[in-house]
Amino acid sequence: MKLKDTFVTQEMDGEQVMVEADGGFAGMVRSNATAAFIIDQLKTETTKEAILDAMCKKYDAPRAVMAEDVDMVLGNDITTPVAINEFEKAGFCDVFDKTRVNIVLDHFVPNKDIKSAQQSKQCREFANKYDILNFYDVGQMGVEHALLPEKGIVTAGDCIIGADSHTCTYGAVGAFSTGVGSTDMAAGMATGMAWFKVPSAIKFVLKGKFGPRVSGKDLILHIIGMIGVDGALYKSMEFTGPGVASLTMDDRLCICNMAIEAGAKNGIFPVDDVTKAYLKGRSQREPVFFEADPDAEYEKTIEIDLDKLEPTVSYPHLPENTHLASEGKDIKIDQVVIGSCTNGRLEDLRQAAAVLKGRKVAAGVRCIVIPATQQITLDAMAEGLIQTFIEAGCAVSTPTCGP
């Protein structure tokens, strides 16, 4: 059973509508005039469009909605059980490629209760049934968006969907990656295809380099504070300019990870020497490098001087509520968490350990450190970072998405 045999598209009142082949209504994808390029009629492409163009023969019309092949499908212990239920309900009998379906148990693992244990068990049984190569259970897993780049499962030029909003992380290695729902994950696992509407793009031109104690997290919070949580709604955030060369891979992974916090469809960096050095000897497949045309069209261009950025934080209850960290020096805190898919990488742990070295966590404050993968844990142990955290009074956790 194939999705393309089950659903077809029709035009209805100016909208692209997905309907069941027997005439039943399946769903609607609304679009607007700025949402797509007709690649075969335009002379320029942004990076994101170049990747999508390589995956399709022709865009049908403005506001293009298209079904295209994907390189990787991802789910976790929260979203995969829903996808499995839909997969089985639709009558699918196999996955499209057991090497290109990824299931990472990272949210409620180690399991916190019976329900989370049942969800992990369902994922485990599905992975065993279909011989899923990239299945990561407790003991092997890490936070999915740190684990997949680390192991070279995702690479430049890939088209990736994941049933997790932060799937946009992989734009850091030059991939088009975006979050989808569990039903899309189910269809992707079965067919190797997904529906896309081509987003417009915002170009961020980076200049200069970070000052002391400033990182990719400060940059993306600065941007979200500037444009708002819906400032890039269903748009591609493309980062370019001379300042890119000074950003580490950890910076880039953090920045792309949080593109969704501005409402973006994806975030993406150009492939440069830093990217190539990271992928060399790591990528499980031959990477494909795409770049935007010099005269590509963007909805808007925003220039940012990295030299002028300062450590930045977000206050409740939205990421756009940003303030300079120095403004909050008198705010009492109860708990600090160092980790997550955004900031559980080795650079983050090094920076935190540098602050805590020879000091103690303040009385009345809890500090929880969560390395994002088992390899990061081993590296942090080898560098003495874990000892520093424990001596400072921190609780150090196994890799997981967080408390």
mmCIF file of C-alpha atoms in Angstrom:
data_model
loop_
_atom_site.group_PDB
_atom_site.id
_atom_site.type_symbol
_atom_site.label_atom_id
_atom_site.label_comp_id
_atom_site.label_asym_id
_atom_site.label_seq_id
_atom_site.Cartn_x
_atom_site.Cartn_y
_atom_site.Cartn_z
ATOM 1 C CA MET A 1 0.000 0.000 0.000
ATOM 2 C CA LYS A 2 1.474 3.334 -1.062
ATOM 3 C CA LEU A 3 0.406 6.799 0.048
ATOM 4 C CA LYS A 4 0.562 8.152 -3.500
ATOM 5 C CA ASP A 5 -1.972 5.495 -4.538
ATOM 6 C CA THR A 6 -4.278 6.464 -1.680
ATOM 7 C CA PHE A 7 -4.267 10.272 -1.888
ATOM 8 C CA VAL A 8 -4.435 12.718 -4.765
ATOM 9 C CA THR A 9 -4.444 16.514 -4.888
ATOM 10 C CA GLN A 10 -7.214 18.664 -6.267
ATOM 11 C CA GLU A 11 -7.789 22.397 -6.586
ATOM 12 C CA MET A 12 -10.712 23.652 -4.490
ATOM 13 C CA ASP A 13 -11.536 27.343 -4.174
ATOM 14 C CA GLY A 14 -7.958 28.298 -4.922
ATOM 15 C CA GLU A 15 -6.489 25.911 -2.351
ATOM 16 C CA GLN A 16 -4.484 22.731 -2.785
ATOM 17 C CA VAL A 17 -6.589 19.997 -1.179
ATOM 18 C CA MET A 18 -5.471 16.471 -0.376
ATOM 19 C CA VAL A 19 -8.310 13.994 -0.843
ATOM 20 C CA GLU A 20 -8.575 10.243 -0.640
ATOM 21 C CA ALA A 21 -8.476 8.532 -4.018
ATOM 22 C CA ASP A 22 -12.067 7.345 -3.546
ATOM 23 C CA GLY A 23 -13.226 10.932 -3.133
ATOM 24 C CA GLY A 24 -13.218 11.215 0.657
ATOM 25 C CA PHE A 25 -11.802 14.370 2.253
ATOM 26 C CA ALA A 26 -8.382 13.875 3.869
ATOM 27 C CA GLY A 27 -7.217 17.389 4.691
ATOM 28 C CA MET A 28 -6.329 20.833 3.399
ATOM 29 C CA VAL A 29 -3.039 22.633 3.121
ATOM 30 C CA ARG A 30 -3.558 26.395 3.042
ATOM 31 C CA SER A 31 -0.926 28.537 1.386
ATOM 32 C CA ASN A 32 -0.356 32.135 0.343
ATOM 33 C CA ALA A 33 1.170 33.902 -2.619
ATOM 34 C CA THR A 34 4.598 34.358 -1.036
ATOM 35 C CA ALA A 35 4.964 30.756 0.150
ATOM 36 C CA ALA A 36 6.620 29.189 -2.887
ATOM 37 C CA PHE A 37 8.874 29.570 -5.932
ATOM 38 C CA ILE A 38 8.242 27.950 -9.286
ATOM 39 C CA ILE A 39 11.793 26.701 -9.592
ATOM 40 C CA ASP A 40 11.620 25.898 -13.292
ATOM 41 C CA GLN A 41 10.455 29.458 -14.054
ATOM 42 C CA LEU A 42 12.835 31.376 -11.789
ATOM 43 C CA LYS A 43 16.518 32.011 -12.341
ATOM 44 C CA THR A 44 17.583 32.013 -8.687
ATOM 45 C CA GLU A 45 17.203 29.762 -5.687
ATOM 46 C CA THR A 46 17.788 30.025 -1.974
ATOM 47 C CA THR A 47 19.655 27.172 -0.271
ATOM 48 C CA LYS A 48 16.479 25.565 1.006
ATOM 49 C CA GLU A 49 14.872 25.727 -2.449
ATOM 50 C CA ALA A 50 17.961 24.242 -4.092
ATOM 51 C CA ILE A 51 17.637 21.174 -1.866
ATOM 52 C CA LEU A 52 13.921 20.806 -2.495
ATOM 53 C CA ASP A 53 14.422 21.402 -6.212
ATOM 54 C CA ALA A 54 16.926 18.546 -6.362
ATOM 55 C CA MET A 55 14.304 16.250 -4.857
ATOM 56 C CA CYS A 56 11.571 17.040 -7.369
ATOM 57 C CA LYS A 57 11.233 17.265 -11.129
ATOM 58 C CA LYS A 58 9.106 20.407 -11.276
ATOM 59 C CA TYR A 59 7.032 22.647 -9.068
ATOM 60 C CA ASP A 60 3.495 22.590 -10.365
ATOM 61 C CA ALA A 61 2.404 26.153 -9.567
ATOM 62 C CA PRO A 62 2.912 29.135 -7.283
ATOM 63 C CA ARG A 63 2.186 28.288 -3.640
ATOM 64 C CA ALA A 64 3.585 24.874 -4.516
ATOM 65 C CA VAL A 65 2.414 21.927 -2.476
ATOM 66 C CA MET A 66 4.295 18.803 -3.431
ATOM 67 C CA ALA A 67 4.929 15.225 -2.368
ATOM 68 C CA GLU A 68 8.638 14.433 -2.390
ATOM 69 C CA ASP A 69 11.101 11.761 -1.321
ATOM 70 C CA VAL A 70 12.737 12.103 2.096
ATOM 71 C CA ASP A 71 16.160 10.848 3.144
ATOM 72 C CA MET A 72 15.412 10.359 6.826
ATOM 73 C CA VAL A 73 12.332 9.920 9.028
ATOM 74 C CA LEU A 74 12.668 10.477 12.788
ATOM 75 C CA GLY A 75 10.530 9.877 15.853
ATOM 76 C CA ASN A 76 10.936 9.637 19.614
ATOM 77 C CA ASP A 77 9.245 7.765 22.446
ATOM 78 C CA ILE A 78 6.398 10.307 22.619
ATOM 79 C CA THR A 79 5.569 10.763 18.939
ATOM 80 C CA THR A 80 6.473 7.349 17.518
ATOM 81 C CA PRO A 81 3.715 5.377 19.315
ATOM 82 C CA VAL A 82 1.105 7.631 17.681
ATOM 83 C CA ALA A 83 2.819 7.119 14.315
ATOM 84 C CA ILE A 84 2.858 3.348 14.852
ATOM 85 C CA ASN A 85 -0.862 3.359 15.572
ATOM 86 C CA GLU A 86 -1.550 5.284 12.346
ATOM 87 C CA PHE A 87 0.886 3.084 10.407
ATOM 88 C CA GLU A 88 -0.982 -0.040 11.475
ATOM 89 C CA LYS A 89 -4.423 1.534 11.076
ATOM 90 C CA ALA A 90 -3.591 2.406 7.448
ATOM 91 C CA GLY A 91 -2.622 -1.196 6.763
ATOM 92 C CA PHE A 92 1.028 -0.546 5.918
ATOM 93 C CA CYS A 93 3.036 -3.752 6.037
ATOM 94 C CA ASP A 94 6.650 -2.551 5.907
ATOM 95 C CA VAL A 95 8.872 0.516 6.195
ATOM 96 C CA PHE A 96 10.268 2.032 3.021
ATOM 97 C CA ASP A 97 13.896 1.606 4.133
ATOM 98 C CA LYS A 98 14.987 0.172 7.483
ATOM 99 C CA THR A 99 18.212 2.224 7.342
ATOM 100 C CA ARG A 100 16.363 5.535 6.960
ATOM 101 C CA VAL A 101 13.843 5.291 9.788
ATOM 102 C CA ASN A 102 15.190 6.561 13.120
ATOM 103 C CA ILE A 103 13.578 5.982 16.513
ATOM 104 C CA VAL A 104 15.257 7.526 19.535
ATOM 105 C CA LEU A 105 13.840 6.977 23.023
ATOM 106 C CA ASP A 106 14.884 10.222 24.682
ATOM 107 C CA HIS A 107 11.961 12.082 26.256
ATOM 108 C CA PHE A 108 10.754 9.961 29.186
ATOM 109 C CA VAL A 109 13.759 7.643 29.310
ATOM 110 C CA PRO A 110 14.661 6.173 31.721
ATOM 111 C CA ASN A 111 10.920 5.618 32.036
ATOM 112 C CA LYS A 112 9.194 7.688 34.689
ATOM 113 C CA ASP A 113 5.983 5.640 34.989
ATOM 114 C CA ILE A 114 3.976 2.754 33.503
ATOM 115 C CA LYS A 115 2.653 4.852 30.599
ATOM 116 C CA SER A 116 6.118 5.912 29.457
ATOM 117 C CA ALA A 117 7.334 2.318 29.810
ATOM 118 C CA GLN A 118 4.467 1.131 27.607
ATOM 119 C CA GLN A 119 5.328 3.732 24.976
ATOM 120 C CA SER A 120 8.960 2.629 24.935
ATOM 121 C CA LYS A 121 7.873 -1.015 24.713
ATOM 122 C CA GLN A 122 5.687 -0.243 21.686
ATOM 123 C CA CYS A 123 8.611 1.506 19.953
ATOM 124 C CA ARG A 124 10.938 -1.366 20.830
ATOM 125 C CA GLU A 125 8.593 -3.989 19.404
ATOM 126 C CA PHE A 126 8.046 -1.993 16.192
ATOM 127 C CA ALA A 127 11.797 -1.521 15.710
ATOM 128 C CA ASN A 128 12.401 -5.245 16.222
ATOM 129 C CA LYS A 129 9.562 -6.235 13.893
ATOM 130 C CA TYR A 130 10.877 -4.135 10.994
ATOM 131 C CA ASP A 131 14.582 -4.469 11.839
ATOM 132 C CA ILE A 132 15.059 -0.701 12.199
ATOM 133 C CA LEU A 133 18.802 -0.070 12.060
ATOM 134 C CA ASN A 134 18.826 3.285 13.835
ATOM 135 C CA PHE A 135 16.869 2.393 16.960
ATOM 136 C CA TYR A 136 18.351 3.858 20.135
ATOM 137 C CA ASP A 137 17.141 2.489 23.456
ATOM 138 C CA VAL A 138 18.178 3.454 26.969
ATOM 139 C CA GLY A 139 21.925 2.950 27.333
ATOM 140 C CA GLN A 140 22.624 3.779 23.684
ATOM 141 C CA MET A 141 20.366 6.724 23.107
ATOM 142 C CA GLY A 142 21.009 10.409 23.472
ATOM 143 C CA VAL A 143 18.932 13.507 22.887
ATOM 144 C CA GLU A 144 17.825 12.850 19.306
ATOM 145 C CA HIS A 145 18.930 16.169 17.827
ATOM 146 C CA ALA A 146 22.417 15.800 19.276
ATOM 147 C CA LEU A 147 22.680 12.070 18.566
ATOM 148 C CA LEU A 148 21.876 11.998 14.841
ATOM 149 C CA PRO A 149 24.484 14.616 13.800
ATOM 150 C CA GLU A 150 27.062 13.068 16.140
ATOM 151 C CA LYS A 151 26.672 9.656 14.517
ATOM 152 C CA GLY A 152 26.583 11.043 10.970
ATOM 153 C CA ILE A 153 23.058 9.742 10.373
ATOM 154 C CA VAL A 154 22.071 13.120 8.921
ATOM 155 C CA THR A 155 24.296 14.938 6.451
ATOM 156 C CA ALA A 156 24.477 17.832 4.007
ATOM 157 C CA GLY A 157 21.885 17.817 1.243
ATOM 158 C CA ASP A 158 19.443 15.575 3.104
ATOM 159 C CA CYS A 159 15.707 16.136 3.198
ATOM 160 C CA ILE A 160 14.624 15.121 6.707
ATOM 161 C CA ILE A 161 11.300 14.986 8.508
ATOM 162 C CA GLY A 162 10.903 14.271 12.198
ATOM 163 C CA ALA A 163 7.947 14.020 14.541
ATOM 164 C CA ASP A 164 9.504 16.596 16.830
ATOM 165 C CA SER A 165 9.434 20.350 16.367
ATOM 166 C CA HIS A 166 13.195 20.740 16.828
ATOM 167 C CA THR A 167 14.011 18.572 13.810
ATOM 168 C CA CYS A 168 15.048 21.858 12.178
ATOM 169 C CA THR A 169 18.397 21.358 14.002
ATOM 170 C CA TYR A 170 19.998 19.582 11.043
ATOM 171 C CA GLY A 171 20.102 22.702 8.906
ATOM 172 C CA ALA A 172 23.398 23.255 10.723
ATOM 173 C CA VAL A 173 25.013 20.610 8.493
ATOM 174 C CA GLY A 174 23.390 21.959 5.316
ATOM 175 C CA ALA A 175 20.267 19.769 5.300
ATOM 176 C CA PHE A 176 16.629 20.710 4.791
ATOM 177 C CA SER A 177 14.967 19.378 7.930
ATOM 178 C CA THR A 178 11.619 20.147 9.480
ATOM 179 C CA GLY A 179 9.214 18.901 12.110
ATOM 180 C CA VAL A 180 6.005 17.105 11.193
ATOM 181 C CA GLY A 181 3.118 15.420 12.972
ATOM 182 C CA SER A 182 2.994 11.740 13.862
ATOM 183 C CA THR A 183 0.613 10.957 10.989
ATOM 184 C CA ASP A 184 3.151 12.404 8.548
ATOM 185 C CA MET A 185 5.810 10.316 10.250
ATOM 186 C CA ALA A 186 3.674 7.204 9.729
ATOM 187 C CA ALA A 187 3.262 7.947 6.021
ATOM 188 C CA GLY A 188 6.963 8.785 5.743
ATOM 189 C CA MET A 189 7.988 5.496 7.341
ATOM 190 C CA ALA A 190 5.802 3.589 4.889
ATOM 191 C CA THR A 191 6.438 5.471 1.656
ATOM 192 C CA GLY A 192 9.598 7.517 2.058
ATOM 193 C CA MET A 193 7.607 10.565 1.005
ATOM 194 C CA ALA A 194 6.129 13.674 2.617
ATOM 195 C CA TRP A 195 4.018 16.682 1.653
ATOM 196 C CA PHE A 196 5.762 20.057 1.528
ATOM 197 C CA LYS A 197 4.738 23.621 0.865
ATOM 198 C CA VAL A 198 7.783 25.620 -0.207
ATOM 199 C CA PRO A 199 8.412 28.372 2.360
ATOM 200 C CA SER A 200 9.662 31.861 1.635
ATOM 201 C CA ALA A 201 12.976 32.801 3.220
ATOM 202 C CA ILE A 202 14.506 35.386 5.528
ATOM 203 C CA LYS A 203 18.227 35.989 5.085
ATOM 204 C CA PHE A 204 20.321 36.717 8.187
ATOM 205 C CA VAL A 205 23.690 38.233 7.290
ATOM 206 C CA LEU A 206 26.145 37.698 10.147
ATOM 207 C CA LYS A 207 29.194 39.926 10.543
ATOM 208 C CA GLY A 208 32.082 39.961 13.020
ATOM 209 C CA LYS A 209 32.535 37.358 15.753
ATOM 210 C CA PHE A 210 31.290 36.661 19.258
ATOM 211 C CA GLY A 211 32.821 38.358 22.261
ATOM 212 C CA PRO A 212 33.624 36.594 25.556
ATOM 213 C CA ARG A 213 30.863 34.353 26.979
ATOM 214 C CA VAL A 214 28.634 34.907 23.942
ATOM 215 C CA SER A 215 27.492 31.884 21.942
ATOM 216 C CA GLY A 216 25.000 30.686 19.370
ATOM 217 C CA LYS A 217 22.281 30.624 22.041
ATOM 218 C CA ASP A 218 22.667 34.358 22.574
ATOM 219 C CA LEU A 219 22.428 34.981 18.836
ATOM 220 C CA ILE A 220 19.227 33.003 18.305
ATOM 221 C CA LEU A 221 17.617 34.526 21.414
ATOM 222 C CA HIS A 222 18.580 37.975 20.120
ATOM 223 C CA ILE A 223 16.910 37.172 16.788
ATOM 224 C CA ILE A 224 13.751 35.800 18.397
ATOM 225 C CA GLY A 225 13.556 38.839 20.631
ATOM 226 C CA MET A 226 13.861 41.004 17.532
ATOM 227 C CA ILE A 227 11.323 39.305 15.226
ATOM 228 C CA GLY A 228 9.063 37.520 17.741
ATOM 229 C CA VAL A 229 7.889 33.934 18.089
ATOM 230 C CA ASP A 230 5.915 34.263 14.847
ATOM 231 C CA GLY A 231 8.411 36.468 13.025
ATOM 232 C CA ALA A 232 9.496 33.637 10.718
ATOM 233 C CA LEU A 233 6.187 31.772 10.628
ATOM 234 C CA TYR A 234 6.441 28.992 8.014
ATOM 235 C CA LYS A 235 9.567 30.614 6.607
ATOM 236 C CA SER A 236 13.121 29.423 6.093
ATOM 237 C CA MET A 237 15.725 31.167 8.256
ATOM 238 C CA GLU A 238 18.942 31.173 6.214
ATOM 239 C CA PHE A 239 22.160 32.253 7.932
ATOM 240 C CA THR A 240 25.000 33.626 5.843
ATOM 241 C CA GLY A 241 27.674 36.313 5.797
ATOM 242 C CA PRO A 242 31.348 36.513 6.862
ATOM 243 C CA GLY A 243 30.459 35.948 10.509
ATOM 244 C CA VAL A 244 29.368 32.374 9.824
ATOM 245 C CA ALA A 245 32.983 31.224 9.549
ATOM 246 C CA SER A 246 33.596 32.068 13.224
ATOM 247 C CA LEU A 247 30.694 29.905 14.451
ATOM 248 C CA THR A 248 31.414 26.412 15.718
ATOM 249 C CA MET A 249 29.227 23.448 14.790
ATOM 250 C CA ASP A 250 27.778 23.494 18.300
ATOM 251 C CA ASP A 251 26.799 27.144 17.751
ATOM 252 C CA ARG A 252 25.129 26.304 14.453
ATOM 253 C CA LEU A 253 23.278 23.286 15.825
ATOM 254 C CA CYS A 254 21.940 25.421 18.672
ATOM 255 C CA ILE A 255 20.841 28.219 16.335
ATOM 256 C CA CYS A 256 19.032 25.957 13.871
ATOM 257 C CA ASN A 257 17.488 23.988 16.727
ATOM 258 C CA MET A 258 15.662 27.097 17.913
ATOM 259 C CA ALA A 259 14.479 28.298 14.502
ATOM 260 C CA ILE A 260 11.115 26.766 15.374
ATOM 261 C CA GLU A 261 10.890 29.127 18.357
ATOM 262 C CA ALA A 262 10.531 31.930 15.812
ATOM 263 C CA GLY A 263 7.877 29.911 13.983
ATOM 264 C CA ALA A 264 10.227 28.913 11.156
ATOM 265 C CA LYS A 265 9.771 25.923 8.883
ATOM 266 C CA ASN A 266 13.517 25.368 8.973
ATOM 267 C CA GLY A 267 16.855 26.977 9.706
ATOM 268 C CA ILE A 268 19.894 26.399 7.507
ATOM 269 C CA PHE A 269 23.576 27.310 7.237
ATOM 270 C CA PRO A 270 25.776 27.200 4.143
ATOM 271 C CA VAL A 271 28.262 24.347 3.941
ATOM 272 C CA ASP A 272 31.776 25.691 4.581
ATOM 273 C CA ASP A 273 35.117 24.357 5.810
ATOM 274 C CA VAL A 274 33.767 24.028 9.357
ATOM 275 C CA THR A 275 30.876 21.886 8.128
ATOM 276 C CA LYS A 276 33.060 19.740 5.912
ATOM 277 C CA ALA A 277 35.541 19.108 8.732
ATOM 278 C CA TYR A 278 32.663 18.040 10.987
ATOM 279 C CA LEU A 279 31.195 15.678 8.373
ATOM 280 C CA LYS A 280 34.530 14.152 7.319
ATOM 281 C CA GLY A 281 34.824 10.622 8.654
ATOM 282 C CA ARG A 282 31.445 10.996 10.359
ATOM 283 C CA SER A 283 28.788 11.096 7.644
ATOM 284 C CA GLN A 284 27.334 7.658 6.897
ATOM 285 C CA ARG A 285 26.489 8.734 3.339
ATOM 286 C CA GLU A 286 28.167 10.943 0.781
ATOM 287 C CA PRO A 287 27.095 14.517 1.555
ATOM 288 C CA VAL A 288 25.681 16.734 -1.193
ATOM 289 C CA PHE A 289 26.479 20.435 -1.025
ATOM 290 C CA PHE A 290 23.946 23.068 -2.074
ATOM 291 C CA GLU A 291 24.249 26.822 -1.972
ATOM 292 C CA ALA A 292 22.006 29.756 -2.683
ATOM 293 C CA ASP A 293 22.450 31.713 -5.892
ATOM 294 C CA PRO A 294 24.110 35.116 -5.330
ATOM 295 C CA ASP A 295 20.970 36.891 -6.537
ATOM 296 C CA ALA A 296 18.425 34.627 -4.838
ATOM 297 C CA GLU A 297 15.227 36.359 -3.736
ATOM 298 C CA TYR A 298 14.389 36.704 -0.044
ATOM 299 C CA GLU A 299 11.372 38.106 1.739
ATOM 300 C CA LYS A 300 13.697 40.271 3.822
ATOM 301 C CA THR A 301 17.352 40.562 4.823
ATOM 302 C CA ILE A 302 18.492 41.234 8.405
ATOM 303 C CA GLU A 303 22.098 42.122 9.236
ATOM 304 C CA ILE A 304 23.532 41.281 12.653
ATOM 305 C CA ASP A 305 26.896 42.350 14.088
ATOM 306 C CA LEU A 306 28.072 39.484 16.288
ATOM 307 C CA ASP A 307 30.590 41.752 18.043
ATOM 308 C CA LYS A 308 27.762 43.749 19.594
ATOM 309 C CA LEU A 309 25.856 40.821 21.120
ATOM 310 C CA GLU A 310 25.838 40.226 24.871
ATOM 311 C CA PRO A 311 24.768 37.200 26.934
ATOM 312 C CA THR A 312 21.003 37.039 26.552
ATOM 313 C CA VAL A 313 18.197 35.221 28.370
ATOM 314 C CA SER A 314 14.450 34.777 27.912
ATOM 315 C CA TYR A 315 12.004 35.465 30.729
ATOM 316 C CA PRO A 316 8.628 33.727 31.052
ATOM 317 C CA HIS A 317 6.524 32.964 29.227
ATOM 318 C CA LEU A 318 7.729 33.223 25.634
ATOM 319 C CA PRO A 319 11.180 32.964 24.010
ATOM 320 C CA GLU A 320 10.653 36.436 22.532
ATOM 321 C CA ASN A 321 10.690 37.962 26.030
ATOM 322 C CA THR A 322 14.444 38.461 25.871
ATOM 323 C CA HIS A 323 16.668 40.501 28.159
ATOM 324 C CA LEU A 324 20.386 40.947 28.600
ATOM 325 C CA ALA A 325 21.594 38.556 31.271
ATOM 326 C CA SER A 326 23.094 41.489 33.166
ATOM 327 C CA GLU A 327 19.608 42.928 33.677
ATOM 328 C CA GLY A 328 18.537 39.911 35.728
ATOM 329 C CA LYS A 329 21.424 39.733 38.181
ATOM 330 C CA ASP A 330 19.131 40.392 41.162
ATOM 331 C CA ILE A 331 16.487 37.795 40.222
ATOM 332 C CA LYS A 332 16.477 34.845 42.626
ATOM 333 C CA ILE A 333 16.522 31.417 40.960
ATOM 334 C CA ASP A 334 15.605 27.989 42.341
ATOM 335 C CA GLN A 335 16.915 25.605 39.689
ATOM 336 C CA VAL A 336 19.391 25.525 36.825
ATOM 337 C CA VAL A 337 19.263 22.915 34.056
ATOM 338 C CA ILE A 338 22.273 22.576 31.762
ATOM 339 C CA GLY A 339 21.305 20.314 28.878
ATOM 340 C CA SER A 340 18.493 19.682 26.354
ATOM 341 C CA CYS A 341 18.656 19.362 22.569
ATOM 342 C CA THR A 342 19.753 23.002 22.499
ATOM 343 C CA ASN A 343 22.552 23.159 25.041
ATOM 344 C CA GLY A 344 23.715 19.715 26.172
ATOM 345 C CA ARG A 345 26.762 19.560 23.905
ATOM 346 C CA LEU A 346 30.386 19.414 24.967
ATOM 347 C CA GLU A 347 31.031 23.138 24.437
ATOM 348 C CA ASP A 348 28.131 23.930 26.768
ATOM 349 C CA LEU A 349 29.477 21.627 29.467
ATOM 350 C CA ARG A 350 32.950 23.122 29.146
ATOM 351 C CA GLN A 351 31.605 26.635 29.598
ATOM 352 C CA ALA A 352 29.505 25.629 32.598
ATOM 353 C CA ALA A 353 32.384 23.743 34.220
ATOM 354 C CA ALA A 354 34.655 26.777 33.778
ATOM 355 C CA VAL A 355 32.205 28.818 35.850
ATOM 356 C CA LEU A 356 31.713 26.129 38.521
ATOM 357 C CA LYS A 357 35.353 25.065 38.888
ATOM 358 C CA GLY A 358 36.387 25.539 42.526
ATOM 359 C CA ARG A 359 32.918 26.839 43.464
ATOM 360 C CA LYS A 360 29.756 25.397 45.020
ATOM 361 C CA VAL A 361 26.159 25.612 43.849
ATOM 362 C CA ALA A 362 24.458 28.243 46.011
ATOM 363 C CA ALA A 363 22.405 27.088 48.983
ATOM 364 C CA GLY A 364 18.757 26.626 48.020
ATOM 365 C CA VAL A 365 19.544 26.193 44.317
ATOM 366 C CA ARG A 366 19.387 22.901 42.437
ATOM 367 C CA CYS A 367 21.676 22.402 39.441
ATOM 368 C CA ILE A 368 21.006 19.523 37.056
ATOM 369 C CA VAL A 369 23.502 18.710 34.300
ATOM 370 C CA ILE A 370 22.354 16.532 31.400
ATOM 371 C CA PRO A 371 24.944 15.626 28.737
ATOM 372 C CA ALA A 372 23.099 15.192 25.443
ATOM 373 C CA THR A 373 24.638 11.840 24.426
ATOM 374 C CA GLN A 374 26.607 8.997 25.923
ATOM 375 C CA GLN A 375 29.660 10.064 23.904
ATOM 376 C CA ILE A 376 29.426 13.583 25.286
ATOM 377 C CA THR A 377 29.247 12.051 28.773
ATOM 378 C CA LEU A 378 32.403 10.045 28.100
ATOM 379 C CA ASP A 379 34.192 13.086 26.673
ATOM 380 C CA ALA A 380 33.127 15.198 29.651
ATOM 381 C CA MET A 381 34.409 12.509 32.000
ATOM 382 C CA ALA A 382 37.737 12.358 30.177
ATOM 383 C CA GLU A 383 38.125 16.133 30.480
ATOM 384 C CA GLY A 384 37.245 16.114 34.184
ATOM 385 C CA LEU A 385 34.055 18.102 33.649
ATOM 386 C CA ILE A 386 31.794 15.576 35.376
ATOM 387 C CA GLN A 387 34.030 15.638 38.441
ATOM 388 C CA THR A 388 33.837 19.424 38.473
ATOM 389 C CA PHE A 389 30.029 19.311 38.386
ATOM 390 C CA ILE A 390 29.753 16.718 41.137
ATOM 391 C CA GLU A 391 32.242 18.515 43.373
ATOM 392 C CA ALA A 392 30.252 21.715 42.886
ATOM 393 C CA GLY A 393 27.090 19.967 44.086
ATOM 394 C CA CYS A 394 25.360 19.349 40.753
ATOM 395 C CA ALA A 395 23.223 16.332 39.903
ATOM 396 C CA VAL A 396 24.520 14.716 36.698
ATOM 397 C CA SER A 397 21.955 12.780 34.665
ATOM 398 C CA THR A 398 22.049 10.127 31.981
ATOM 399 C CA PRO A 399 21.266 11.600 28.524
ATOM 400 C CA THR A 400 17.606 12.576 28.263
ATOM 401 C CA CYS A 401 15.536 15.535 27.092
ATOM 402 C CA GLY A 402 15.325 16.769 30.622
ATOM 403 C CA PRO A 403 13.422 16.765 33.916
#
